[in-house]
Amino acid sequence: MCRLSAITSSEYISPMENILALETMKEGHDGSGMGLILKDLGGEFEELKDYPILSGICSKDGLHALDSYMDGLGFQLKYTWTPKIKPVKGIERRDYYFARVYEYPDEYREKDTEEKESLLLSTRIALRRMGEADESIIVFSFYPDIITLKEVGDPLQLGEFFGLDNSTLKARIILAQGRQNTNYAINLYACHPFFIQGYGSMTNGENTAFVPIREFLMSRGFPGYMGYNSDSEVFTHILHYTCRRLGYPMTYYKDVITPLKASEIETRPDSEAVNFLRISLRPLCIDGPNCVIGFTPDGTCFMVQDSKKLRPGVVGGVKGKYALMSEECGLDKAIPDRERSNDIFPMKYDMVVVSPGAEEVKVWNQLQGWTTTMS
Amino acid sequence: MEPASRLDHNYELTIKDFPYIVRWRDDRCKRCGRCTAVCPMLSIEPAVVVKRSVSSEGPVPQPRVSRSTATVVRQTSDISRYCTGCGTCTLVCPNDAIEPEYNPQHKFIFHKNRGGHPYRRGGRRNDPEPGTLDRLKFTRISMLTDPALDAGRHEFRIRTYLGRILPPDELPLKVVDGRLEVDRTSADFIPPVREIYPVMIGSMSIGALSPTMWEGLAMGITYLNEVEGMPVVMCSGEGGMPARLLKSRFIKYFILQIASGYFGWDEIVRAIPHMVEDPCAIEIKYGQGAKPGDGGLLMAHKVLRLIAEIRGVPMGVDLPSPPTHQTKYSIEESVAKMIQSMSMAWGFRVPVYPKISGSRTARAVLNNLVRNPYAAALSIDGEDGGTGAAYNVSMDKMGHPIASNLRECYLDLVKQGKQNELPLIAAGGVGKKGNLAANSAALFMLGASAVSIGKYIMQAAAGCLGDEYNRCNICNIGKCPRGITTQDPRLYRRLDPDNVAERVVEVFKALDVELKKIFAPMGRSTELPIGMSDGISADDPAVAERLEISYAC
């Protein structure tokens, strides 16, 4: 079972905090990879929040192809961040790791967000396809104020490899996952967290309903619902589909992935609507042992459990800094000075929601509504 | 001069030509006559024979002939009274003196067309080989990467939906204060949807079934709904229902079938104003897997008083339904208009769906239904389905297996993104070899939202004697030895409806446990694993390729 470490803070923090928390949960990851998503970036990126950032890895040839493709579309390179690689035994270095900030093509600068997002999505998919066969181009995200880093190896060693301990790279929301590979071949596209148009998530556990969910998402006619090298990528896309495409409030994500029974729905004030969701979104029921940690575009972070609560997960912290972790030891490492008795272990009906800026933590219960508030 | 053929019996069939040979033991028989009295076909008869015995006493052979008369039980060589192998004689024999034995060398089918009448029978396709469903295994077992669920401890919800399901982006919902509410201003049609148990009892009519059998099934599913909380539903078959049931609150557990003969529908239409509950659904029968291209057929032997009253017809006449709905001349007439008419009869509160026989053209029908917002489902009945009466050639040689037919329809829906909008109901050979839970689960994973069973429940709940070696299979002539498919009170009183009901309940409760035992190790519990095709494998590469699943050996 992979280990998850997410921190949301009102101050900029280093991804090393997540990595050190992952280190305490080391028995849960096997060195088959680490993924990082940084949202609400600080440092040199603080002034570049409106510009899309392309995160990925290229070979030398791939970089050339990438540049000419981006030039062709009219994207202008504004800033490039590359990690200061420090060779670490056991980690195979690839040619070029990057987070590149672009200016939109001229004809897109005045267009609305939706059109810009479509362009970013289609560009990312095109680049992915260009480099998929020979792994010359691997792109994880292309979106403003988001950086994604992924590589095979132990999280702590990867932190050293990327020089994150001395880096200026900081963010207010950071998701990190240490992989326990259960996807047969190790593939960077199978590494969590996943991101699409402002929504990100990571999961531990395995998704037993993967095939019907994948078929449902892929047949929605939305180009971004593709990939699926990991069965957990669908969790991110279900979140996007629920909140973005259908426009439902975030709490309904829980109702979609872990639908209530008819008798339970009857007790809800919105029972009629929830019943519609249960029937029409039946193929998106996750039905597996999963803990999902994610964020939405406004910076809200959340944690949900599967309908039987088969995975561990804890949320705790202090006002201005909360961590969402697989295990208590990770939370102790990330935020030791907190009131531990306030830690929240979400159960099968719960969705723990940390508001933007780590202001407060609330628990949404499918049967009881909003229950606990910690601020 | 006497023709030689009369002398040497050359005009007769030999017993070896018959599918079952009655093994009678002279030494055990006490001549009680029960076997000959009970034989539904009169295949065995008491006979008096002259016994010639030669004996000799003393040291020197001095043969002496003596003659005596003896009573025996003899099997007839009259093909119209062939032994069906039902074994009722064995059941009643107090001394184990008689038993029919299958004869694999028989030439029955060569001869069973006397008078130019092709062989007609009831039952099923006479193919004892396991069907495709029995060649599928559940191979995706959760263990270490993904802890298995516990069939005994965890909560499972084995339910499905019957009815047209709106796609999420067409739901009449709006967000008010962070909460979803139903938009009452929307004038869009919201189709009715029923939550049911995913294994239903398929269409078998009162008429095809005896009153005791039908009553037993009906009582069984009512008990399952009202006491066990399992929403199992049952389809009426063509031929209506007693008015008392139509007007009762129990009608909600029944699917009413309308077929091309419209039998029983005068009574149903008259009952509509008096109904206190809506039926579960309406099934429009266009085809039957066991006999594609044929309409329903209730032979005169079975049209006794009760049936004549329910169906509104004279007694003792054949009731053939036409192969098609003859008042309708095209798919838009016969499907779209009928679905709308039936929907309208119940104020669009009842799901209406067609049932077709498995066919290479099933996808064409499917795609027509996809574009019809009133079509509630599509039921596809494969070639291994059963029937009360049909031509042998139709049963044995016409039709399409359910597995690939269902799969291609499901994948077609996936391609269009409508896999959750139009439920597919699969039937025809589910539980053929007794593996009801496994066959049902395999069909769910191939894409079925629900399955229908017929023969299985007759065998499990009432001990139907039929099998794929053409045993019994005389449902058509009203002589069912078990009393399942007869209207003769002397026969159907053998069947206690309470026992049938009890067995129905036992069968479904056991099925529920077995389904959990399949779903739990596969990590599925909250929703039916519809389309979870990575869960199954076939033992034949060609089957695997055709069904787009993995091959395991």
Coordinates of N, CA, C and O in Angstrom, one line a residue, chain B residues 155-299:
Chain B
E155 N -20.6 -5.7 4.4 CA -22.0 -5.5 3.9 C -21.9 -5.5 2.3 O -21.0 -4.9 1.8
F156 N -22.8 -6.2 1.7 CA -22.9 -6.2 0.3 C -24.2 -5.7 -0.2 O -25.2 -5.9 0.5
R157 N -24.2 -5.1 -1.3 CA -25.4 -4.6 -1.9 C -25.6 -5.1 -3.3 O -25.0 -4.6 -4.2
I158 N -26.3 -6.2 -3.4 CA -26.4 -6.9 -4.7 C -27.8 -6.5 -5.3 O -28.8 -7.1 -5.0
R159 N -27.7 -5.4 -6.0 CA -28.9 -4.8 -6.5 C -28.6 -4.3 -7.9 O -27.5 -4.0 -8.3
T160 N -29.7 -4.1 -8.7 CA -29.4 -3.4 -10.0 C -30.6 -2.5 -10.3 O -31.6 -2.5 -9.5
Y161 N -30.6 -1.9 -11.5 CA -31.7 -1.0 -11.8 C -32.3 -1.5 -13.1 O -31.7 -1.9 -14.1
L162 N -33.6 -1.4 -13.1 CA -34.4 -1.7 -14.3 C -35.1 -0.4 -14.7 O -35.9 0.1 -14.0
G163 N -34.8 0.1 -15.9 CA -35.4 1.3 -16.3 C -34.3 2.2 -17.0 O -33.1 2.0 -16.8
R164 N -34.8 3.1 -17.8 CA -33.9 4.0 -18.5 C -33.2 5.0 -17.6 O -33.9 5.6 -16.8
I165 N -31.9 5.0 -17.6 CA -31.2 5.8 -16.6 C -30.7 7.1 -17.4 O -30.0 7.0 -18.4
L166 N -31.0 8.2 -16.8 CA -30.6 9.5 -17.4 C -29.1 9.6 -17.3 O -28.5 9.3 -16.2
P167 N -28.4 10.1 -18.3 CA -27.0 10.4 -18.2 C -26.8 11.5 -17.2 O -27.7 12.4 -17.0
P168 N -25.7 11.5 -16.5 CA -25.5 12.5 -15.4 C -25.7 14.0 -15.9 O -26.3 14.8 -15.1
D169 N -25.2 14.3 -17.1 CA -25.4 15.7 -17.5 C -26.8 16.0 -18.0 O -27.0 17.2 -18.3
E170 N -27.7 15.1 -17.9 CA -29.1 15.4 -18.2 C -30.0 15.4 -17.0 O -31.2 15.5 -17.1
L171 N -29.4 15.2 -15.8 CA -30.2 15.1 -14.6 C -30.8 16.5 -14.3 O -30.1 17.5 -14.4
P172 N -32.0 16.6 -13.9 CA -32.6 17.9 -13.6 C -32.2 18.4 -12.2 O -33.0 18.5 -11.3
L173 N -30.9 18.7 -12.1 CA -30.4 19.2 -10.8 C -29.9 20.6 -10.9 O -29.4 21.0 -11.9
K174 N -29.9 21.3 -9.8 CA -29.3 22.6 -9.7 C -28.7 22.7 -8.3 O -29.1 22.0 -7.3
V175 N -27.7 23.6 -8.2 CA -27.0 23.8 -6.9 C -27.7 25.0 -6.2 O -27.8 26.1 -6.8
V176 N -28.1 24.7 -5.0 CA -28.7 25.8 -4.2 C -28.0 25.8 -2.8 O -28.1 24.8 -2.1
D177 N -27.3 26.8 -2.5 CA -26.6 26.9 -1.2 C -25.7 25.7 -0.9 O -25.7 25.1 0.1
G178 N -25.0 25.4 -1.9 CA -24.0 24.3 -1.8 C -24.6 22.9 -1.8 O -24.0 21.9 -1.4
R179 N -25.9 22.8 -2.1 CA -26.6 21.5 -2.1 C -27.3 21.3 -3.4 O -27.8 22.2 -4.0
L180 N -27.3 20.0 -3.8 CA -28.0 19.7 -5.1 C -29.5 19.6 -4.8 O -29.9 18.9 -3.9
E181 N -30.3 20.2 -5.7 CA -31.7 20.1 -5.5 C -32.3 19.7 -6.9 O -31.7 20.1 -7.9
V182 N -33.5 19.1 -6.9 CA -34.1 18.8 -8.2 C -34.8 20.0 -8.7 O -35.5 20.7 -8.0
D183 N -34.5 20.3 -9.9 CA -35.0 21.5 -10.6 C -36.5 21.2 -11.0 O -36.7 20.5 -12.0
R184 N -37.4 21.7 -10.2 CA -38.8 21.5 -10.5 C -39.3 22.2 -11.8 O -40.4 21.9 -12.3
T185 N -38.6 23.2 -12.2 CA -39.0 23.9 -13.4 C -38.7 23.1 -14.7 O -39.2 23.5 -15.7
S186 N -37.9 22.1 -14.5 CA -37.5 21.3 -15.7 C -38.7 20.5 -16.2 O -39.4 19.8 -15.4
A187 N -39.0 20.6 -17.5 CA -40.1 19.8 -18.0 C -39.6 18.5 -18.6 O -40.4 17.8 -19.3
D188 N -38.3 18.2 -18.5 CA -37.8 17.0 -19.1 C -38.4 15.7 -18.5 O -38.7 15.7 -17.3
F189 N -38.6 14.7 -19.3 CA -39.1 13.5 -18.9 C -38.1 12.7 -18.0 O -36.9 12.6 -18.4
I190 N -38.5 12.3 -16.8 CA -37.6 11.5 -16.0 C -38.1 10.1 -16.0 O -39.2 9.8 -15.4
P191 N -37.4 9.2 -16.6 CA -37.9 7.8 -16.8 C -38.0 7.1 -15.4 O -37.2 7.4 -14.5
P192 N -39.0 6.2 -15.3 CA -39.1 5.5 -14.0 C -37.9 4.4 -14.0 O -37.6 3.8 -15.0
V193 N -37.4 4.2 -12.8 CA -36.3 3.2 -12.6 C -36.7 2.4 -11.3 O -37.0 3.0 -10.3
R194 N -36.6 1.1 -11.4 CA -36.8 0.2 -10.3 C -35.5 -0.3 -9.8 O -34.6 -0.7 -10.6
E195 N -35.3 -0.4 -8.5 CA -34.2 -1.1 -7.9 C -34.6 -2.5 -7.7 O -35.5 -2.8 -6.9
I196 N -34.0 -3.5 -8.3 CA -34.4 -4.9 -8.2 C -33.2 -5.8 -7.9 O -32.0 -5.3 -8.0
Y197 N -33.5 -7.0 -7.6 CA -32.4 -8.0 -7.4 C -31.9 -8.4 -8.9 O -32.8 -8.5 -9.8
P198 N -30.6 -8.5 -9.1 CA -30.2 -8.7 -10.5 C -30.5 -10.0 -11.1 O -30.2 -10.2 -12.3
V199 N -31.0 -10.9 -10.4 CA -31.4 -12.2 -11.0 C -32.9 -12.3 -10.9 O -33.5 -12.2 -9.8
M200 N -33.6 -12.3 -12.0 CA -35.0 -12.3 -12.0 C -35.6 -13.6 -12.6 O -34.8 -14.3 -13.3
I201 N -36.8 -13.9 -12.3 CA -37.4 -15.1 -12.9 C -38.0 -14.6 -14.2 O -38.9 -13.7 -14.3
G202 N -37.6 -15.3 -15.3 CA -38.0 -14.8 -16.6 C -39.4 -15.3 -17.0 O -40.1 -15.9 -16.2
S203 N -39.8 -14.9 -18.2 CA -41.2 -15.0 -18.6 C -41.7 -16.4 -18.8 O -41.3 -17.1 -19.8
M204 N -42.5 -16.9 -17.9 CA -43.1 -18.2 -18.1 C -44.6 -18.0 -17.7 O -44.9 -17.5 -16.6
S205 N -45.5 -18.3 -18.6 CA -46.9 -17.9 -18.4 C -47.7 -18.8 -17.6 O -47.3 -20.0 -17.4
I206 N -48.8 -18.3 -17.1 CA -49.8 -19.2 -16.5 C -50.4 -19.8 -17.7 O -51.0 -19.1 -18.6
G207 N -50.3 -21.1 -17.9 CA -50.7 -21.7 -19.1 C -49.6 -22.6 -19.5 O -49.7 -23.8 -19.6
A208 N -48.4 -22.0 -19.7 CA -47.3 -22.8 -19.9 C -47.0 -23.5 -18.6 O -46.7 -24.7 -18.6
L209 N -47.1 -22.8 -17.5 CA -46.9 -23.4 -16.2 C -48.2 -23.8 -15.6 O -49.3 -23.2 -15.9
S210 N -48.2 -24.8 -14.7 CA -49.4 -25.2 -14.1 C -49.8 -24.1 -13.0 O -49.0 -23.3 -12.6
P211 N -51.1 -24.1 -12.6 CA -51.5 -23.2 -11.5 C -50.6 -23.3 -10.3 O -50.3 -22.3 -9.6
T212 N -50.3 -24.5 -9.9 CA -49.6 -24.7 -8.7 C -48.1 -24.2 -8.8 O -47.6 -23.7 -7.9
M213 N -47.5 -24.5 -10.0 CA -46.2 -24.0 -10.2 C -46.1 -22.5 -10.2 O -45.3 -21.9 -9.5
W214 N -47.0 -21.9 -10.9 CA -47.0 -20.4 -11.0 C -47.3 -19.8 -9.6 O -46.6 -18.8 -9.2
E215 N -48.2 -20.4 -8.9 CA -48.6 -19.9 -7.6 C -47.4 -20.0 -6.7 O -47.1 -19.1 -5.9
G216 N -46.7 -21.1 -6.8 CA -45.5 -21.3 -5.9 C -44.4 -20.3 -6.2 O -43.8 -19.7 -5.3
L217 N -44.1 -20.0 -7.5 CA -43.1 -19.0 -7.9 C -43.6 -17.7 -7.3 O -42.8 -16.9 -6.7
A218 N -44.8 -17.3 -7.5 CA -45.3 -16.0 -7.1 C -45.3 -15.9 -5.6 O -44.8 -14.8 -5.1
M219 N -45.6 -16.9 -4.9 CA -45.5 -16.8 -3.4 C -44.1 -16.7 -3.0 O -43.7 -16.0 -2.1
G220 N -43.2 -17.4 -3.7 CA -41.8 -17.4 -3.3 C -41.2 -16.0 -3.5 O -40.5 -15.5 -2.6
I221 N -41.5 -15.4 -4.6 CA -40.9 -14.0 -4.8 C -41.5 -13.0 -3.9 O -40.9 -12.1 -3.4
T222 N -42.8 -13.2 -3.6 CA -43.4 -12.3 -2.6 C -42.8 -12.4 -1.3 O -42.5 -11.4 -0.6
Y223 N -42.5 -13.6 -0.9 CA -41.9 -13.8 0.4 C -40.5 -13.2 0.4 O -40.1 -12.5 1.4
L224 N -39.7 -13.4 -0.7 CA -38.4 -12.8 -0.8 C -38.4 -11.3 -0.6 O -37.6 -10.7 0.0
N225 N -39.4 -10.7 -1.3 CA -39.6 -9.2 -1.2 C -40.0 -8.8 0.2 O -39.4 -7.9 0.8
E226 N -41.0 -9.4 0.7 CA -41.7 -8.9 1.9 C -41.0 -9.3 3.2 O -41.1 -8.7 4.2
V227 N -40.4 -10.5 3.2 CA -39.8 -11.0 4.4 C -38.3 -10.9 4.4 O -37.7 -10.5 5.3
E228 N -37.7 -11.3 3.3 CA -36.2 -11.4 3.2 C -35.6 -10.0 2.7 O -34.4 -9.9 2.7
G229 N -36.5 -9.1 2.3 CA -36.0 -7.9 1.8 C -35.2 -8.0 0.5 O -34.3 -7.1 0.2
M230 N -35.4 -9.0 -0.3 CA -34.7 -9.2 -1.6 C -35.7 -8.9 -2.7 O -36.7 -9.6 -2.9
P231 N -35.5 -7.8 -3.4 CA -36.5 -7.4 -4.4 C -36.4 -8.2 -5.7 O -36.1 -7.7 -6.8
V232 N -36.7 -9.5 -5.6 CA -36.7 -10.4 -6.7 C -38.0 -10.2 -7.5 O -39.0 -10.1 -6.9
V233 N -37.9 -10.0 -8.8 CA -39.1 -9.9 -9.6 C -39.3 -11.0 -10.6 O -38.3 -11.7 -10.8
M234 N -40.5 -11.1 -11.1 CA -40.8 -12.2 -12.0 C -41.6 -11.7 -13.1 O -42.5 -10.9 -12.9
C235 N -41.4 -12.3 -14.3 CA -42.2 -11.9 -15.5 C -43.3 -12.8 -15.7 O -43.2 -14.0 -15.6
S236 N -44.5 -12.3 -16.1 CA -45.7 -13.1 -16.2 C -45.6 -14.0 -17.4 O -46.3 -15.0 -17.4
G237 N -44.8 -13.7 -18.4 CA -45.0 -14.5 -19.7 C -46.2 -14.0 -20.4 O -47.0 -13.2 -19.8
E238 N -46.4 -14.5 -21.6 CA -47.6 -14.0 -22.3 C -48.9 -14.8 -21.8 O -48.8 -16.0 -21.7
G239 N -49.9 -14.1 -21.6 CA -51.1 -14.8 -21.3 C -51.8 -14.2 -20.1 O -52.8 -14.8 -19.6
G240 N -51.4 -13.1 -19.6 CA -52.1 -12.4 -18.5 C -51.9 -13.0 -17.1 O -51.0 -13.9 -16.9
M241 N -52.7 -12.6 -16.3 CA -52.6 -13.0 -14.9 C -54.0 -13.0 -14.3 O -54.9 -12.3 -14.8
P242 N -54.3 -13.7 -13.2 CA -55.6 -13.6 -12.6 C -55.9 -12.2 -12.2 O -55.0 -11.5 -11.7
A243 N -57.1 -11.8 -12.4 CA -57.5 -10.4 -12.1 C -57.3 -10.1 -10.6 O -56.9 -8.9 -10.3
R244 N -57.4 -11.0 -9.8 CA -57.3 -10.8 -8.3 C -55.8 -10.3 -8.0 O -55.6 -9.5 -7.2
L245 N -54.9 -10.9 -8.8 CA -53.5 -10.6 -8.6 C -53.2 -9.2 -9.2 O -52.5 -8.4 -8.6
L246 N -53.8 -9.0 -10.4 CA -53.6 -7.7 -11.0 C -54.0 -6.5 -10.1 O -53.4 -5.5 -10.1
K247 N -55.0 -6.7 -9.4 CA -55.6 -5.7 -8.5 C -55.0 -5.7 -7.1 O -55.4 -4.9 -6.3
S248 N -54.1 -6.6 -6.9 CA -53.5 -6.6 -5.5 C -52.2 -5.8 -5.4 O -51.7 -5.4 -6.4
R249 N -51.8 -5.6 -4.2 CA -50.6 -4.8 -4.0 C -49.3 -5.6 -4.4 O -48.2 -5.0 -4.5
F250 N -49.5 -6.9 -4.6 CA -48.3 -7.7 -5.0 C -47.9 -7.5 -6.4 O -46.9 -8.0 -6.8
I251 N -48.7 -6.8 -7.2 CA -48.4 -6.7 -8.7 C -47.1 -6.0 -8.9 O -46.5 -6.1 -9.9
K252 N -46.7 -5.2 -7.9 CA -45.4 -4.5 -8.0 C -44.2 -5.4 -8.1 O -43.1 -5.0 -8.5
Y253 N -44.4 -6.7 -7.8 CA -43.3 -7.6 -7.9 C -43.2 -8.4 -9.2 O -42.4 -9.3 -9.5
F254 N -44.2 -8.0 -10.1 CA -44.3 -8.7 -11.4 C -44.1 -7.8 -12.6 O -44.5 -6.6 -12.6
I255 N -43.5 -8.4 -13.6 CA -43.3 -7.7 -14.9 C -44.4 -8.3 -15.8 O -44.5 -9.6 -15.9
L256 N -45.2 -7.5 -16.4 CA -46.3 -8.0 -17.3 C -45.7 -8.1 -18.7 O -45.1 -7.1 -19.2
Q257 N -45.9 -9.2 -19.3 CA -45.4 -9.4 -20.6 C -46.6 -9.2 -21.6 O -47.6 -9.8 -21.4
I258 N -46.3 -8.5 -22.7 CA -47.2 -8.5 -23.8 C -46.5 -9.1 -25.0 O -45.3 -8.7 -25.3
A259 N -47.1 -10.0 -25.7 CA -46.5 -10.6 -26.8 C -47.4 -10.6 -28.0 O -48.5 -10.0 -27.9
S260 N -47.0 -11.2 -29.1 CA -47.7 -11.0 -30.4 C -49.1 -11.5 -30.4 O -49.9 -11.1 -31.3
G261 N -49.5 -12.4 -29.5 CA -50.8 -12.9 -29.5 C -51.7 -12.0 -28.6 O -53.0 -12.2 -28.6
Y262 N -51.1 -11.1 -27.8 CA -51.9 -10.2 -26.9 C -52.8 -11.0 -26.0 O -53.8 -10.4 -25.4
F263 N -52.5 -12.3 -25.7 CA -53.4 -13.1 -24.9 C -53.4 -12.5 -23.5 O -52.3 -12.1 -22.9
G264 N -54.5 -12.3 -22.9 CA -54.7 -11.9 -21.5 C -54.7 -10.4 -21.4 O -55.0 -9.9 -20.3
W265 N -54.5 -9.6 -22.4 CA -54.4 -8.2 -22.3 C -55.8 -7.5 -22.2 O -55.8 -6.4 -21.7
D266 N -56.8 -8.1 -22.7 CA -58.2 -7.6 -22.4 C -58.4 -7.4 -20.9 O -58.8 -6.4 -20.4
E267 N -58.0 -8.5 -20.2 CA -58.2 -8.5 -18.8 C -57.3 -7.5 -18.1 O -57.7 -6.9 -17.1
I268 N -56.1 -7.4 -18.6 CA -55.1 -6.5 -17.9 C -55.6 -5.1 -18.1 O -55.7 -4.3 -17.2
V269 N -56.0 -4.7 -19.3 CA -56.4 -3.4 -19.6 C -57.7 -3.0 -18.8 O -57.8 -1.9 -18.2
R270 N -58.5 -4.0 -18.6 CA -59.7 -3.7 -17.8 C -59.4 -3.5 -16.4 O -60.1 -2.8 -15.6
A271 N -58.3 -4.2 -15.9 CA -57.9 -4.1 -14.5 C -57.2 -2.8 -14.2 O -57.1 -2.4 -13.0
I272 N -56.6 -2.1 -15.2 CA -55.8 -1.0 -14.9 C -56.4 0.1 -14.0 O -55.8 0.5 -13.0
P273 N -57.7 0.4 -14.2 CA -58.3 1.4 -13.3 C -58.4 1.0 -11.9 O -58.5 1.8 -11.0
H274 N -58.3 -0.3 -11.7 CA -58.5 -0.9 -10.3 C -57.2 -1.3 -9.7 O -57.2 -1.8 -8.6
M275 N -56.1 -1.0 -10.4 CA -54.8 -1.4 -9.8 C -54.4 -0.5 -8.7 O -54.5 0.8 -8.8
V276 N -54.0 -1.1 -7.6 CA -53.6 -0.2 -6.4 C -52.0 0.0 -6.4 O -51.6 0.9 -5.7
E277 N -51.3 -0.7 -7.2 CA -49.9 -0.5 -7.4 C -49.6 -0.7 -8.9 O -50.3 -1.4 -9.6
D278 N -48.5 -0.1 -9.3 CA -48.0 -0.3 -10.7 C -47.2 -1.6 -10.7 O -46.6 -2.0 -9.8
P279 N -47.3 -2.3 -11.9 CA -46.4 -3.4 -12.0 C -45.0 -3.0 -12.1 O -44.7 -1.8 -12.3
C280 N -44.1 -3.9 -11.8 CA -42.6 -3.6 -11.8 C -42.2 -3.0 -13.2 O -41.5 -2.0 -13.2
A281 N -42.7 -3.6 -14.2 CA -42.3 -3.2 -15.6 C -43.2 -3.9 -16.6 O -44.0 -4.8 -16.2
I282 N -43.1 -3.5 -17.8 CA -43.8 -4.2 -18.9 C -42.7 -4.7 -19.9 O -41.8 -3.9 -20.3
E283 N -42.8 -6.0 -20.2 CA -41.9 -6.5 -21.2 C -42.6 -6.8 -22.5 O -43.7 -7.5 -22.5
I284 N -42.1 -6.3 -23.5 CA -42.7 -6.5 -24.9 C -41.9 -7.6 -25.5 O -40.7 -7.4 -25.8
K285 N -42.5 -8.8 -25.7 CA -41.8 -9.9 -26.3 C -41.8 -9.8 -27.8 O -42.9 -9.9 -28.4
Y286 N -40.6 -9.7 -28.4 CA -40.5 -9.8 -29.8 C -39.8 -11.2 -30.2 O -40.0 -11.6 -31.4
G287 N -39.1 -11.8 -29.3 CA -38.5 -13.0 -29.7 C -38.1 -13.8 -28.4 O -38.1 -13.3 -27.3
Q288 N -37.9 -15.1 -28.6 CA -37.5 -16.0 -27.5 C -36.3 -16.8 -28.0 O -36.3 -17.3 -29.1
G289 N -35.3 -16.8 -27.1 CA -34.1 -17.4 -27.4 C -34.2 -18.9 -27.9 O -33.5 -19.3 -28.8
A290 N -35.1 -19.6 -27.3 CA -35.2 -21.0 -27.6 C -35.8 -21.3 -29.0 O -35.5 -22.3 -29.6
K291 N -36.5 -20.3 -29.5 CA -37.2 -20.5 -30.8 C -37.3 -19.2 -31.5 O -38.4 -18.7 -31.8
P292 N -36.2 -18.7 -31.9 CA -36.2 -17.4 -32.6 C -37.1 -17.4 -33.9 O -37.0 -18.4 -34.6
G293 N -37.8 -16.4 -34.1 CA -38.7 -16.4 -35.3 C -40.0 -17.1 -35.1 O -40.9 -17.0 -36.0
D294 N -40.2 -17.7 -34.0 CA -41.5 -18.3 -33.7 C -42.2 -17.5 -32.6 O -41.6 -17.0 -31.7
G295 N -43.5 -17.5 -32.7 CA -44.3 -16.9 -31.7 C -44.5 -17.9 -30.5 O -44.2 -19.1 -30.6
G296 N -45.2 -17.5 -29.5 CA -45.5 -18.4 -28.4 C -46.5 -19.4 -28.9 O -47.2 -19.3 -29.9
L297 N -46.5 -20.5 -28.2 CA -47.4 -21.6 -28.6 C -47.9 -22.3 -27.3 O -47.1 -22.9 -26.6
L298 N -49.2 -22.2 -27.1 CA -49.8 -23.0 -26.0 C -50.7 -24.0 -26.7 O -51.7 -23.7 -27.3
M299 N -50.4 -25.3 -26.6 CA -51.1 -26.3 -27.3 C -52.4 -26.6 -26.6 O -52.6 -26.4 -25.4

